[in-house]
Short mmCIF file of C-alpha atoms in Angstrom, two decimals:
data_model
loop_
_atom_site.label_atom_id
_atom_site.label_comp_id
_atom_site.label_asym_id
_atom_site.label_seq_id
_atom_site.Cartn_x
_atom_site.Cartn_y
_atom_site.Cartn_z
CA MET A 1 -0.03 -0.01 -0.12
CA SER A 2 0.90 3.66 -0.36
CA ARG A 3 2.03 5.77 2.32
CA PHE A 4 -1.05 8.16 1.46
CA PHE A 5 -3.36 5.04 2.47
CA SER A 6 -5.55 5.79 5.96
CA SER A 7 -4.65 4.08 8.90
CA LYS A 8 -8.38 3.05 9.29
CA TYR A 9 -7.77 0.50 6.24
CA GLU A 10 -4.74 -0.70 7.33
CA LYS A 11 -5.96 -4.02 8.51
CA LEU A 12 -8.86 -4.26 6.07
CA ILE A 13 -8.72 -7.61 4.43
CA PRO A 14 -10.81 -7.34 1.20
CA TYR A 15 -13.53 -9.83 -0.40
CA THR A 16 -11.94 -12.08 -2.61
CA PRO A 17 -14.34 -12.66 -5.66
CA GLY A 18 -14.25 -16.14 -7.60
CA GLU A 19 -11.84 -16.71 -10.25
CA GLN A 20 -12.89 -15.34 -13.68
CA PRO A 21 -9.97 -16.64 -15.92
CA THR A 22 -9.25 -15.78 -19.43
CA GLU A 23 -6.06 -17.78 -20.27
CA LYS A 24 -8.15 -20.93 -21.24
CA LYS A 25 -11.94 -22.19 -21.69
CA TYR A 26 -12.87 -23.65 -18.50
CA ILE A 27 -16.44 -25.30 -17.51
CA LYS A 28 -17.38 -22.60 -15.13
CA LEU A 29 -18.82 -24.13 -12.08
CA ASN A 30 -17.44 -21.92 -9.09
CA THR A 31 -19.22 -18.64 -9.10
CA ASN A 32 -22.95 -19.53 -9.03
CA GLU A 33 -23.86 -17.58 -12.19
CA SER A 34 -26.68 -19.08 -14.23
CA PRO A 35 -25.97 -21.26 -17.35
CA PHE A 36 -28.72 -19.61 -19.22
CA PRO A 37 -28.00 -16.09 -21.06
CA PRO A 38 -30.77 -13.43 -20.14
CA SER A 39 -34.24 -13.30 -21.80
CA GLN A 40 -34.61 -12.63 -24.85
CA LYS A 41 -36.81 -9.68 -24.14
CA ALA A 42 -34.42 -8.29 -21.40
CA GLN A 43 -31.68 -7.99 -24.15
CA GLU A 44 -34.39 -6.77 -26.70
CA TYR A 45 -35.10 -3.82 -24.05
CA VAL A 46 -30.99 -3.39 -23.50
CA LYS A 47 -30.38 -2.54 -26.87
CA ASN A 48 -33.10 0.19 -26.93
CA ALA A 49 -31.78 1.61 -23.85
CA ALA A 50 -28.39 1.83 -25.40
CA LYS A 51 -29.71 4.54 -27.55
CA SER A 52 -30.11 6.68 -24.76
CA LEU A 53 -26.84 6.37 -22.93
CA ASN A 54 -26.29 10.28 -23.22
CA LEU A 55 -28.78 10.97 -20.60
CA TYR A 56 -28.60 9.82 -16.57
CA PRO A 57 -30.80 6.98 -15.75
CA ASP A 58 -33.92 7.54 -13.62
CA PRO A 59 -32.46 7.42 -10.01
CA GLU A 60 -35.77 6.23 -8.68
CA CYS A 61 -35.72 3.15 -10.79
CA ARG A 62 -39.75 3.96 -11.20
CA ALA A 63 -40.92 1.25 -14.30
CA LEU A 64 -38.24 -1.78 -12.62
CA ASN A 65 -39.71 -0.43 -9.00
CA LYS A 66 -43.21 -0.77 -10.20
CA LYS A 67 -42.97 -4.10 -11.85
CA MET A 68 -41.33 -5.86 -9.05
CA ALA A 69 -43.75 -4.48 -6.50
CA GLU A 70 -46.57 -6.40 -8.47
CA ILE A 71 -44.55 -9.26 -8.61
CA LEU A 72 -43.81 -9.39 -5.22
CA MET A 73 -47.18 -7.91 -4.07
CA VAL A 74 -45.57 -5.12 -1.83
CA ASP A 75 -45.77 -1.25 -2.20
CA GLU A 76 -43.56 0.65 -4.73
CA ASP A 77 -41.78 2.39 -1.81
CA GLN A 78 -41.14 -0.91 -0.19
CA ILE A 79 -38.47 -1.83 -2.71
CA LEU A 80 -34.93 -0.41 -3.36
CA MET A 81 -33.07 -1.00 -6.43
CA THR A 82 -29.07 -1.43 -6.13
CA ASN A 83 -26.00 -2.09 -7.75
CA GLY A 84 -26.00 -5.82 -7.11
CA SER A 85 -27.37 -7.04 -3.71
CA ASP A 86 -23.86 -6.33 -2.61
CA GLU A 87 -24.57 -2.58 -2.45
CA ILE A 88 -27.69 -3.15 -0.39
CA LEU A 89 -25.81 -4.92 2.08
CA ASN A 90 -23.06 -2.11 2.57
CA PHE A 91 -26.09 0.06 2.93
CA ALA A 92 -27.26 -1.85 5.48
CA PHE A 93 -24.05 -1.79 7.30
CA MET A 94 -24.04 1.87 7.21
CA ALA A 95 -27.31 2.72 7.87
CA PHE A 96 -28.19 -0.12 10.90
CA CYS A 97 -24.89 -0.43 12.61
CA ASP A 98 -22.89 1.45 14.70
CA LYS A 99 -21.02 1.29 18.31
CA ASN A 100 -24.43 0.89 19.83
CA HIS A 101 -25.63 -1.53 17.68
CA LYS A 102 -22.87 -4.37 16.90
CA ALA A 103 -23.27 -6.91 14.01
CA ALA A 104 -23.72 -10.52 14.06
CA PHE A 105 -23.52 -13.17 11.30
CA PRO A 106 -22.73 -16.89 10.95
CA ASP A 107 -18.70 -17.90 11.17
CA ILE A 108 -19.19 -19.55 7.75
CA THR A 109 -21.17 -17.34 5.42
CA TYR A 110 -20.93 -15.04 2.67
CA GLY A 111 -17.68 -13.40 2.89
CA PHE A 112 -18.40 -9.92 2.39
CA TYR A 113 -20.35 -9.64 5.75
CA SER A 114 -16.93 -9.11 7.61
CA VAL A 115 -15.43 -6.95 4.89
CA PHE A 116 -18.39 -4.85 5.12
CA ALA A 117 -18.27 -4.48 8.70
CA GLN A 118 -14.69 -3.97 8.88
CA LEU A 119 -15.18 -1.25 5.79
CA ASN A 120 -17.72 0.42 7.97
CA ASN A 121 -15.54 0.18 11.24
CA ILE A 122 -18.39 -1.95 12.77
CA ALA A 123 -17.62 -4.27 15.67
CA TYR A 124 -18.95 -7.84 14.96
CA GLU A 125 -19.45 -11.16 16.13
CA GLU A 126 -19.27 -14.17 14.28
CA ILE A 127 -21.54 -16.94 15.41
CA PRO A 128 -20.47 -20.40 14.86
CA LEU A 129 -22.61 -22.83 12.91
CA LYS A 130 -23.53 -26.43 14.64
CA ASP A 131 -21.11 -29.28 13.42
CA ASP A 132 -23.68 -29.99 10.53
CA PHE A 133 -23.13 -26.51 9.23
CA THR A 134 -26.78 -25.51 9.93
CA ILE A 135 -27.92 -22.25 11.85
CA ASP A 136 -28.65 -22.55 15.42
CA ILE A 137 -31.66 -19.91 15.85
CA ASN A 138 -31.23 -20.02 19.29
CA ASP A 139 -27.63 -18.53 19.17
CA TYR A 140 -29.61 -15.19 17.46
CA LEU A 141 -32.54 -14.93 19.98
CA GLY A 142 -32.45 -11.85 21.99
CA ILE A 143 -28.96 -10.83 21.18
CA ASN A 144 -29.47 -7.09 20.27
CA LYS A 145 -27.58 -6.92 17.56
CA THR A 146 -28.01 -6.19 13.59
CA ILE A 147 -28.23 -9.72 12.40
CA PHE A 148 -27.03 -10.70 8.76
CA ILE A 149 -28.15 -14.22 7.67
CA ALA A 150 -27.75 -15.62 4.12
CA ASN A 151 -30.96 -17.78 3.77
CA PRO A 152 -30.19 -20.21 2.13
CA ASN A 153 -26.49 -20.15 3.45
CA ALA A 154 -23.34 -19.61 1.52
CA PRO A 155 -21.13 -21.93 0.90
CA THR A 156 -23.15 -24.60 3.14
CA ALA A 157 -26.35 -24.13 0.82
CA ILE A 158 -28.58 -24.95 3.51
CA ALA A 159 -31.84 -22.90 4.60
CA LEU A 160 -33.82 -21.75 7.67
CA LYS A 161 -37.66 -21.91 7.53
CA PRO A 162 -39.41 -18.58 7.78
CA GLN A 163 -41.07 -19.48 10.99
CA GLU A 164 -37.46 -19.95 12.43
CA ILE A 165 -36.70 -16.63 11.21
CA GLU A 166 -39.80 -15.24 12.74
CA LYS A 167 -38.22 -16.21 15.89
CA ILE A 168 -34.93 -14.10 15.56
CA LEU A 169 -37.32 -11.05 14.49
CA ALA A 170 -39.57 -11.60 17.51
CA THR A 171 -36.72 -11.53 19.87
CA ASN A 172 -34.82 -8.54 18.45
CA PRO A 173 -37.39 -5.90 17.93
CA ASP A 174 -35.03 -2.93 18.45
CA ASN A 175 -32.46 -4.32 15.90
CA VAL A 176 -32.55 -4.83 11.74
CA VAL A 177 -32.59 -8.48 10.70
CA VAL A 178 -31.14 -8.55 7.15
CA ILE A 179 -31.94 -12.11 5.39
CA ASP A 180 -29.87 -12.12 2.33
CA GLU A 181 -32.12 -14.04 0.02
CA ALA A 182 -29.59 -14.41 -2.92
CA TYR A 183 -30.47 -18.17 -3.59
CA VAL A 184 -34.00 -18.25 -2.27
CA ASP A 185 -35.57 -19.10 -5.89
CA PHE A 186 -33.88 -22.58 -5.66
CA GLY A 187 -36.11 -24.23 -3.03
CA ALA A 188 -36.14 -22.16 -0.41
CA LYS A 189 -39.21 -19.92 1.08
CA SER A 190 -38.94 -16.03 0.90
CA CYS A 191 -39.58 -14.05 4.06
CA VAL A 192 -40.62 -11.14 1.88
CA GLY A 193 -44.41 -11.48 2.97
CA LEU A 194 -43.27 -10.67 6.50
CA ILE A 195 -42.14 -7.39 6.04
CA ASN A 196 -45.51 -5.87 7.09
CA LYS A 197 -45.33 -7.89 10.09
CA TYR A 198 -41.95 -7.24 11.65
CA ASP A 199 -40.78 -3.56 10.82
CA ASN A 200 -37.09 -4.67 11.75
CA LEU A 201 -37.04 -7.35 8.51
CA LEU A 202 -35.00 -6.16 5.89
CA VAL A 203 -34.74 -8.88 2.98
CA THR A 204 -32.45 -8.74 0.18
CA GLN A 205 -32.03 -10.49 -3.13
CA THR A 206 -30.31 -10.51 -6.80
CA PHE A 207 -30.93 -11.05 -10.22
CA SER A 208 -27.45 -12.56 -10.61
CA LYS A 209 -28.36 -16.04 -9.98
CA SER A 210 -32.04 -16.98 -11.08
CA ARG A 211 -32.54 -14.00 -13.23
CA SER A 212 -29.40 -14.62 -15.57
CA MET A 213 -27.63 -11.10 -14.65
CA ALA A 214 -24.73 -11.38 -12.83
CA GLY A 215 -22.72 -9.33 -15.05
CA ALA A 216 -25.24 -6.71 -14.89
CA ARG A 217 -24.94 -6.02 -11.59
CA LEU A 218 -28.86 -5.51 -10.34
CA GLY A 219 -29.74 -6.55 -6.43
CA PHE A 220 -32.86 -5.00 -4.57
CA GLY A 221 -34.11 -4.83 -0.73
CA VAL A 222 -37.48 -5.29 0.51
CA ALA A 223 -38.68 -3.86 3.83
CA SER A 224 -40.89 -1.31 5.75
CA LYS A 225 -41.53 2.31 4.21
CA ALA A 226 -39.08 3.40 7.19
CA ILE A 227 -36.48 1.25 6.60
CA ILE A 228 -36.34 2.00 2.76
CA GLN A 229 -36.31 5.54 3.52
CA ASP A 230 -33.18 4.81 5.71
CA LEU A 231 -31.62 3.15 2.67
CA ASN A 232 -32.43 5.81 0.43
CA THR A 233 -30.64 8.19 2.74
CA VAL A 234 -27.44 6.53 2.31
CA LYS A 235 -27.80 5.65 -1.61
CA TYR A 236 -28.63 9.29 -2.29
CA SER A 237 -25.50 10.39 -0.08
CA THR A 238 -23.36 7.99 -2.05
CA ASN A 239 -24.49 7.61 -5.68
CA PRO A 240 -28.03 8.41 -6.75
CA TYR A 241 -27.45 6.87 -10.26
CA ASN A 242 -26.48 3.84 -8.92
CA ILE A 243 -28.14 1.58 -11.59
CA ASN A 244 -26.92 2.40 -15.15
CA LYS A 245 -29.64 2.47 -18.13
CA MET A 246 -28.85 -0.58 -19.79
CA THR A 247 -29.41 -2.80 -16.43
CA MET A 248 -32.65 -1.16 -15.78
CA ALA A 249 -33.79 -1.99 -18.96
CA ALA A 250 -32.57 -5.62 -18.49
CA GLY A 251 -34.00 -5.74 -15.18
CA LEU A 252 -37.42 -4.68 -16.63
CA GLY A 253 -37.46 -7.14 -19.37
CA THR A 254 -36.74 -9.95 -17.28
CA LEU A 255 -39.30 -9.33 -14.99
CA GLU A 256 -41.45 -9.14 -18.03
CA ASP A 257 -40.68 -12.67 -18.54
CA GLU A 258 -40.80 -14.47 -15.31
CA GLU A 259 -42.04 -17.82 -16.89
CA TYR A 260 -38.21 -17.77 -18.52
CA THR A 261 -36.75 -17.26 -14.94
CA ILE A 262 -39.18 -20.02 -13.37
CA ASN A 263 -38.25 -22.70 -16.33
CA ASN A 264 -34.81 -22.06 -15.84
CA CYS A 265 -34.71 -22.41 -12.05
CA LYS A 266 -36.72 -25.83 -12.55
CA THR A 267 -34.15 -27.09 -14.66
CA VAL A 268 -31.43 -26.15 -12.43
CA ILE A 269 -33.11 -27.89 -9.59
CA GLU A 270 -33.58 -30.96 -11.92
CA ASN A 271 -29.66 -30.66 -12.55
CA ARG A 272 -28.91 -30.05 -9.12
CA GLU A 273 -30.93 -33.23 -7.95
CA TYR A 274 -29.06 -35.33 -10.55
CA THR A 275 -25.40 -34.01 -9.85
CA LYS A 276 -26.12 -34.92 -6.06
CA LYS A 277 -27.43 -38.43 -6.80
CA GLU A 278 -24.13 -39.24 -8.90
CA LEU A 279 -22.04 -37.31 -6.38
CA LEU A 280 -23.44 -39.61 -3.69
CA LYS A 281 -22.83 -42.66 -5.85
CA LEU A 282 -18.89 -41.71 -6.09
CA GLY A 283 -19.01 -41.37 -2.21
CA PHE A 284 -19.33 -37.77 -1.93
CA GLU A 285 -20.81 -36.44 1.37
CA LEU A 286 -23.13 -33.13 0.77
CA THR A 287 -24.92 -30.78 2.70
CA ASP A 288 -28.75 -30.45 1.88
CA SER A 289 -28.78 -27.81 -0.79
CA SER A 290 -31.51 -25.37 -1.61
CA THR A 291 -29.48 -23.30 -3.86
CA ASN A 292 -27.99 -23.73 -7.26
CA PHE A 293 -24.83 -25.13 -6.18
CA VAL A 294 -23.78 -28.08 -4.00
CA PHE A 295 -21.19 -28.40 -1.08
CA ALA A 296 -19.26 -31.53 -1.52
CA LYS A 297 -16.33 -33.35 -0.01
CA HIS A 298 -14.83 -36.84 -0.38
CA SER A 299 -12.94 -38.73 2.29
CA ASP A 300 -10.55 -40.46 -0.41
CA ILE A 301 -8.89 -36.81 -1.73
CA ASP A 302 -8.16 -33.48 0.17
CA GLY A 303 -10.54 -30.55 -0.97
CA LYS A 304 -8.00 -28.43 -2.20
CA GLN A 305 -6.15 -31.23 -4.20
CA LEU A 306 -9.79 -32.11 -5.94
CA TYR A 307 -9.87 -28.53 -6.81
CA LEU A 308 -6.37 -28.07 -8.53
CA ASP A 309 -7.27 -31.37 -10.28
CA LEU A 310 -10.61 -30.32 -11.34
CA LYS A 311 -9.03 -26.93 -12.60
CA LYS A 312 -6.14 -29.25 -14.84
CA LYS A 313 -8.67 -30.91 -16.33
CA GLY A 314 -10.54 -27.63 -17.41
CA ILE A 315 -13.19 -27.60 -14.75
CA LEU A 316 -13.40 -24.71 -12.37
CA VAL A 317 -15.07 -25.20 -8.64
CA ARG A 318 -15.00 -22.90 -5.75
CA HIS A 319 -12.41 -23.62 -2.91
CA PHE A 320 -12.39 -22.45 0.77
CA ASP A 321 -9.33 -22.31 2.96
CA GLY A 322 -11.52 -22.08 6.04
CA GLU A 323 -10.41 -24.72 8.50
CA ARG A 324 -13.67 -26.38 9.00
CA ILE A 325 -14.64 -26.19 5.36
CA SER A 326 -11.08 -26.74 3.75
CA GLN A 327 -12.07 -30.40 2.79
CA TYR A 328 -15.02 -28.97 1.06
CA ASN A 329 -15.74 -27.84 -2.57
CA ARG A 330 -18.84 -25.56 -3.63
CA ILE A 331 -20.02 -26.80 -7.16
CA THR A 332 -22.41 -24.45 -8.92
CA ILE A 333 -24.87 -26.29 -10.91
CA GLY A 334 -25.14 -25.73 -14.67
CA THR A 335 -26.29 -27.41 -17.96
CA ARG A 336 -26.88 -31.04 -17.67
CA VAL A 337 -24.07 -31.83 -20.07
CA GLU A 338 -21.66 -29.64 -18.03
CA MET A 339 -22.53 -31.77 -14.82
CA GLU A 340 -22.20 -35.02 -16.79
CA ILE A 341 -18.73 -33.86 -17.80
CA LEU A 342 -18.45 -32.92 -14.10
CA ILE A 343 -19.12 -36.37 -12.87
CA ASN A 344 -17.10 -38.18 -15.92
CA THR A 345 -14.21 -36.16 -14.79
CA LEU A 346 -14.84 -36.79 -11.07
CA LYS A 347 -14.71 -40.64 -11.88
CA GLN A 348 -11.50 -40.48 -13.82
CA ILE A 349 -9.84 -38.40 -10.82
CA LEU A 350 -10.98 -40.85 -8.07
CA GLU A 351 -9.70 -43.73 -10.39
CA GLU A 352 -6.35 -42.04 -10.59
CA LYS A 353 -6.05 -41.93 -6.77
CA ARG A 354 -6.93 -45.42 -6.15
#
């Protein structure tokens, strides 16, 4: 770092994104992207939006908000669109955490939570998952902290039920509870329906996974009108035009083609179940996935070594070095052909080890 870098960030460890290699063509099963392109309508809307890039985008995202409100059956002022769900998560740390409102989240979860806490100089507690990688909701009851829970969790893929989350909400009435639903469309149940019952609930989602828009960067939050007002205060104090015209157009086109998204999710779930079945046949251990990925380990091969072996053979998966999960790899669910290639490659690797 330079001698000009602020000392307040000298201990900051930035988030490490998944590999996006350009040196060769890989089967990319490492960053939980959709294997399907954006809907045709989204692509058409983007082309049209490109014609007016000389003008600023609508900072209120009115057309996009209106359509999302219709789909979620909430009011338009209960939604805030953001530059990916990472932006609204950061807004939540900025708006609802301080020296009197510390943050809390699982010790094994989305890696950006700890980065956002450090970036915003927020004290935080990492609450250990149980041995089976599930969240013990009793650890979050009445803790009087701003709580962040990815549901389903990542990288473990395990989901809580809304009634379990309700207990956390009810016992922390004076603190915001953020439920990060990046993967909710692949088998879990959303908590959006609870926002009018609990004024301390903020639900975040993304267009990156189920809606095939990882490259466009679009996310959103749903909450009480008061919470959205708070988040808008942060937004308009940082970047009022946080979503560009082409992304906004792609988002609207995607929402107007919900059947495409629903069918893609069904296909991913079918491919996930196929992959789980085949991995179990090969002797892998898996967590119970409600996401577009599986979390797997094998007793006959080190997790890091398996990641490296797959990479040599042209398949990228995600490996984490954390002590409790170092034997696991997170494998994104792709097309059926991609998953068949993965299974056949794993058979070869395991044969070579014997």
